[in-house]
Amino acid sequence: MLQGENIVCFAKDWTEDPTSNNHVMKMLARDNRVLWMNSISTRAPSLTSSRDLGKIVTKLKGFARGPIRVEGQLDIYTPI
C-alpha cells in the first residue's frame, strides 16, 4: 500500500451518499495525505429552483470555509 504520498481525489461531494471512493480514500489517509475535491457544477443552475439555490448556498459556504479535516489526514475542499 502507498505510504507518505500526497493524493488528490476528484469526486462527488463528500457529504453525499458514501461510495467506494469514500472508503478507499479513508483507508489511504491512514498513511498518506489525501485531499478530496468536491465536485463543481456541471450545468447552469436554475435560479427558480429551491434545490439549486440550496446547493449554491452550500457550495459558497464550503468554499468560504476552506479545506476541512474530516479524519486522519483526509481534507475536504469545495471549489467554486
Short mmCIF file of N, CA and C in Angstrom, two decimals:
data_model
loop_
_atom_site.label_atom_id
_atom_site.label_comp_id
_atom_site.label_asym_id
_atom_site.label_seq_id
_atom_site.Cartn_x
_atom_site.Cartn_y
_atom_site.Cartn_z
N MET A 1 0.85 -1.18 0.00
CA MET A 1 0.00 0.00 0.00
C MET A 1 0.89 1.24 0.00
N LEU A 2 0.37 2.32 -0.50
CA LEU A 2 1.10 3.60 -0.54
C LEU A 2 1.34 4.14 0.86
N GLN A 3 2.48 4.80 1.04
CA GLN A 3 2.78 5.45 2.32
C GLN A 3 3.52 6.75 2.06
N GLY A 4 3.15 7.80 2.79
CA GLY A 4 3.84 9.08 2.71
C GLY A 4 3.62 9.86 1.43
N GLU A 5 2.55 9.56 0.72
CA GLU A 5 2.26 10.24 -0.55
C GLU A 5 1.21 11.32 -0.36
N ASN A 6 1.15 12.25 -1.31
CA ASN A 6 0.09 13.25 -1.39
C ASN A 6 -0.87 12.80 -2.48
N ILE A 7 -2.14 12.64 -2.13
CA ILE A 7 -3.13 12.12 -3.07
C ILE A 7 -4.24 13.15 -3.21
N VAL A 8 -4.62 13.45 -4.46
CA VAL A 8 -5.75 14.33 -4.73
C VAL A 8 -6.83 13.50 -5.39
N CYS A 9 -8.03 13.55 -4.82
CA CYS A 9 -9.16 12.78 -5.34
C CYS A 9 -10.24 13.75 -5.83
N PHE A 10 -10.57 13.67 -7.12
CA PHE A 10 -11.66 14.46 -7.68
C PHE A 10 -12.89 13.56 -7.72
N ALA A 11 -13.92 13.93 -6.96
CA ALA A 11 -15.08 13.06 -6.85
C ALA A 11 -16.33 13.87 -6.53
N LYS A 12 -17.41 13.17 -6.34
CA LYS A 12 -18.67 13.80 -5.94
C LYS A 12 -18.50 14.44 -4.57
N ASP A 13 -19.48 15.18 -4.12
CA ASP A 13 -19.38 15.83 -2.81
C ASP A 13 -19.25 14.78 -1.70
N TRP A 14 -18.37 15.04 -0.77
CA TRP A 14 -18.10 14.14 0.35
C TRP A 14 -19.36 13.83 1.14
N THR A 15 -20.25 14.81 1.28
CA THR A 15 -21.43 14.65 2.14
C THR A 15 -22.56 13.87 1.47
N GLU A 16 -22.42 13.55 0.18
CA GLU A 16 -23.44 12.72 -0.47
C GLU A 16 -23.29 11.28 0.00
N ASP A 17 -24.18 10.42 -0.45
CA ASP A 17 -24.11 9.01 -0.04
C ASP A 17 -22.71 8.45 -0.28
N PRO A 18 -22.13 7.79 0.73
CA PRO A 18 -20.78 7.24 0.58
C PRO A 18 -20.70 6.16 -0.50
N THR A 19 -19.59 6.17 -1.22
CA THR A 19 -19.33 5.15 -2.24
C THR A 19 -17.98 4.52 -1.92
N SER A 20 -17.53 3.66 -2.80
CA SER A 20 -16.22 3.04 -2.59
C SER A 20 -15.11 4.09 -2.56
N ASN A 21 -15.29 5.21 -3.29
CA ASN A 21 -14.30 6.29 -3.24
C ASN A 21 -14.07 6.76 -1.81
N ASN A 22 -15.16 6.98 -1.08
CA ASN A 22 -15.04 7.43 0.31
C ASN A 22 -14.24 6.44 1.14
N HIS A 23 -14.57 5.17 1.01
CA HIS A 23 -13.93 4.14 1.82
C HIS A 23 -12.45 3.98 1.47
N VAL A 24 -12.14 4.00 0.17
CA VAL A 24 -10.74 3.85 -0.25
C VAL A 24 -9.92 5.05 0.21
N MET A 25 -10.46 6.26 0.07
CA MET A 25 -9.70 7.45 0.47
C MET A 25 -9.49 7.50 1.99
N LYS A 26 -10.48 7.06 2.75
CA LYS A 26 -10.31 6.98 4.21
C LYS A 26 -9.16 6.03 4.55
N MET A 27 -9.13 4.90 3.85
CA MET A 27 -8.08 3.92 4.10
C MET A 27 -6.70 4.48 3.72
N LEU A 28 -6.62 5.13 2.58
CA LEU A 28 -5.36 5.71 2.13
C LEU A 28 -4.89 6.84 3.05
N ALA A 29 -5.84 7.54 3.68
CA ALA A 29 -5.50 8.68 4.55
C ALA A 29 -4.83 8.23 5.85
N ARG A 30 -4.83 6.94 6.13
CA ARG A 30 -4.14 6.46 7.34
C ARG A 30 -2.63 6.69 7.23
N ASP A 31 -2.08 6.52 6.01
CA ASP A 31 -0.63 6.61 5.82
C ASP A 31 -0.22 7.66 4.78
N ASN A 32 -1.19 8.44 4.28
CA ASN A 32 -0.91 9.42 3.24
C ASN A 32 -1.75 10.67 3.50
N ARG A 33 -1.35 11.77 2.89
CA ARG A 33 -2.17 12.98 2.93
C ARG A 33 -3.12 12.92 1.74
N VAL A 34 -4.44 13.05 2.02
CA VAL A 34 -5.45 12.96 0.96
C VAL A 34 -6.25 14.25 0.93
N LEU A 35 -6.38 14.82 -0.26
CA LEU A 35 -7.24 15.98 -0.47
C LEU A 35 -8.38 15.56 -1.38
N TRP A 36 -9.59 15.59 -0.83
CA TRP A 36 -10.80 15.24 -1.58
C TRP A 36 -11.37 16.53 -2.12
N MET A 37 -11.45 16.64 -3.45
CA MET A 37 -12.01 17.82 -4.09
C MET A 37 -13.47 17.54 -4.42
N ASN A 38 -14.38 18.26 -3.74
CA ASN A 38 -15.79 18.12 -4.06
C ASN A 38 -16.03 18.54 -5.51
N SER A 39 -17.11 18.06 -6.09
CA SER A 39 -17.38 18.34 -7.49
C SER A 39 -17.77 19.80 -7.71
N ILE A 40 -17.60 20.24 -8.94
CA ILE A 40 -18.08 21.56 -9.33
C ILE A 40 -19.37 21.36 -10.10
N SER A 41 -20.10 22.41 -10.33
CA SER A 41 -21.35 22.30 -11.09
C SER A 41 -21.06 21.91 -12.53
N THR A 42 -21.91 21.07 -13.07
CA THR A 42 -21.73 20.65 -14.46
C THR A 42 -22.84 21.19 -15.36
N ARG A 43 -23.75 21.93 -14.78
CA ARG A 43 -24.81 22.56 -15.58
C ARG A 43 -25.14 23.91 -14.94
N ALA A 44 -25.77 24.76 -15.71
CA ALA A 44 -26.18 26.06 -15.17
C ALA A 44 -27.33 25.84 -14.20
N PRO A 45 -27.26 26.44 -13.01
CA PRO A 45 -28.35 26.27 -12.04
C PRO A 45 -29.58 27.07 -12.45
N SER A 46 -30.71 26.61 -12.02
CA SER A 46 -31.96 27.35 -12.22
C SER A 46 -32.21 28.20 -10.98
N LEU A 47 -32.27 29.49 -11.17
CA LEU A 47 -32.47 30.39 -10.04
C LEU A 47 -33.90 30.37 -9.52
N THR A 48 -34.77 29.62 -10.18
CA THR A 48 -36.15 29.46 -9.68
C THR A 48 -36.33 28.14 -8.93
N SER A 49 -35.28 27.34 -8.89
CA SER A 49 -35.34 26.04 -8.21
C SER A 49 -34.79 26.17 -6.79
N SER A 50 -35.61 25.84 -5.80
CA SER A 50 -35.14 25.93 -4.41
C SER A 50 -34.00 24.93 -4.16
N ARG A 51 -34.04 23.79 -4.83
CA ARG A 51 -32.96 22.80 -4.67
C ARG A 51 -31.64 23.36 -5.19
N ASP A 52 -31.67 23.96 -6.38
CA ASP A 52 -30.46 24.55 -6.95
C ASP A 52 -29.95 25.70 -6.09
N LEU A 53 -30.86 26.53 -5.60
CA LEU A 53 -30.44 27.65 -4.74
C LEU A 53 -29.81 27.13 -3.45
N GLY A 54 -30.36 26.07 -2.90
CA GLY A 54 -29.77 25.46 -1.70
C GLY A 54 -28.37 24.94 -1.97
N LYS A 55 -28.18 24.32 -3.14
CA LYS A 55 -26.84 23.81 -3.48
C LYS A 55 -25.85 24.96 -3.66
N ILE A 56 -26.31 26.07 -4.25
CA ILE A 56 -25.44 27.23 -4.43
C ILE A 56 -24.97 27.73 -3.07
N VAL A 57 -25.89 27.87 -2.14
CA VAL A 57 -25.55 28.34 -0.79
C VAL A 57 -24.57 27.38 -0.12
N THR A 58 -24.84 26.09 -0.23
CA THR A 58 -23.96 25.08 0.37
C THR A 58 -22.55 25.15 -0.22
N LYS A 59 -22.46 25.28 -1.55
CA LYS A 59 -21.15 25.37 -2.22
C LYS A 59 -20.40 26.63 -1.77
N LEU A 60 -21.10 27.76 -1.70
CA LEU A 60 -20.45 29.01 -1.29
C LEU A 60 -19.95 28.93 0.15
N LYS A 61 -20.74 28.33 1.03
CA LYS A 61 -20.30 28.16 2.42
C LYS A 61 -19.08 27.26 2.50
N GLY A 62 -19.10 26.16 1.75
CA GLY A 62 -17.97 25.24 1.74
C GLY A 62 -16.70 25.90 1.22
N PHE A 63 -16.84 26.71 0.16
CA PHE A 63 -15.70 27.42 -0.40
C PHE A 63 -15.15 28.42 0.61
N ALA A 64 -16.04 29.19 1.26
CA ALA A 64 -15.62 30.21 2.23
C ALA A 64 -14.94 29.58 3.44
N ARG A 65 -15.36 28.40 3.82
CA ARG A 65 -14.80 27.71 4.98
C ARG A 65 -13.38 27.23 4.71
N GLY A 66 -13.09 26.91 3.45
CA GLY A 66 -11.78 26.39 3.10
C GLY A 66 -11.70 24.91 3.39
N PRO A 67 -10.51 24.32 3.24
CA PRO A 67 -10.37 22.88 3.47
C PRO A 67 -10.70 22.52 4.92
N ILE A 68 -11.39 21.41 5.09
CA ILE A 68 -11.69 20.93 6.44
C ILE A 68 -11.16 19.51 6.59
N ARG A 69 -10.64 19.21 7.75
CA ARG A 69 -10.15 17.86 8.04
C ARG A 69 -11.31 17.05 8.58
N VAL A 70 -11.57 15.90 7.96
CA VAL A 70 -12.67 15.06 8.43
C VAL A 70 -12.17 13.92 9.30
N GLU A 71 -10.98 13.43 9.01
CA GLU A 71 -10.37 12.40 9.87
C GLU A 71 -8.97 12.11 9.38
N GLY A 72 -8.13 11.68 10.30
CA GLY A 72 -6.74 11.36 9.94
C GLY A 72 -6.10 12.48 9.15
N GLN A 73 -5.64 12.13 7.96
CA GLN A 73 -5.01 13.11 7.07
C GLN A 73 -5.88 13.34 5.83
N LEU A 74 -7.19 13.29 6.04
CA LEU A 74 -8.14 13.46 4.93
C LEU A 74 -8.80 14.82 5.04
N ASP A 75 -8.53 15.67 4.05
CA ASP A 75 -9.11 17.01 4.00
C ASP A 75 -10.08 17.10 2.83
N ILE A 76 -11.15 17.87 3.03
CA ILE A 76 -12.16 18.07 2.00
C ILE A 76 -12.13 19.54 1.58
N TYR A 77 -12.13 19.79 0.26
CA TYR A 77 -12.14 21.15 -0.24
C TYR A 77 -13.26 21.30 -1.26
N THR A 78 -13.96 22.43 -1.19
CA THR A 78 -15.04 22.72 -2.12
C THR A 78 -14.65 23.89 -3.00
N PRO A 79 -14.30 23.63 -4.27
CA PRO A 79 -14.01 24.74 -5.18
C PRO A 79 -15.32 25.32 -5.72
N ILE A 80 -15.24 26.49 -6.34
CA ILE A 80 -16.46 27.02 -6.96
C ILE A 80 -16.35 26.84 -8.46
#
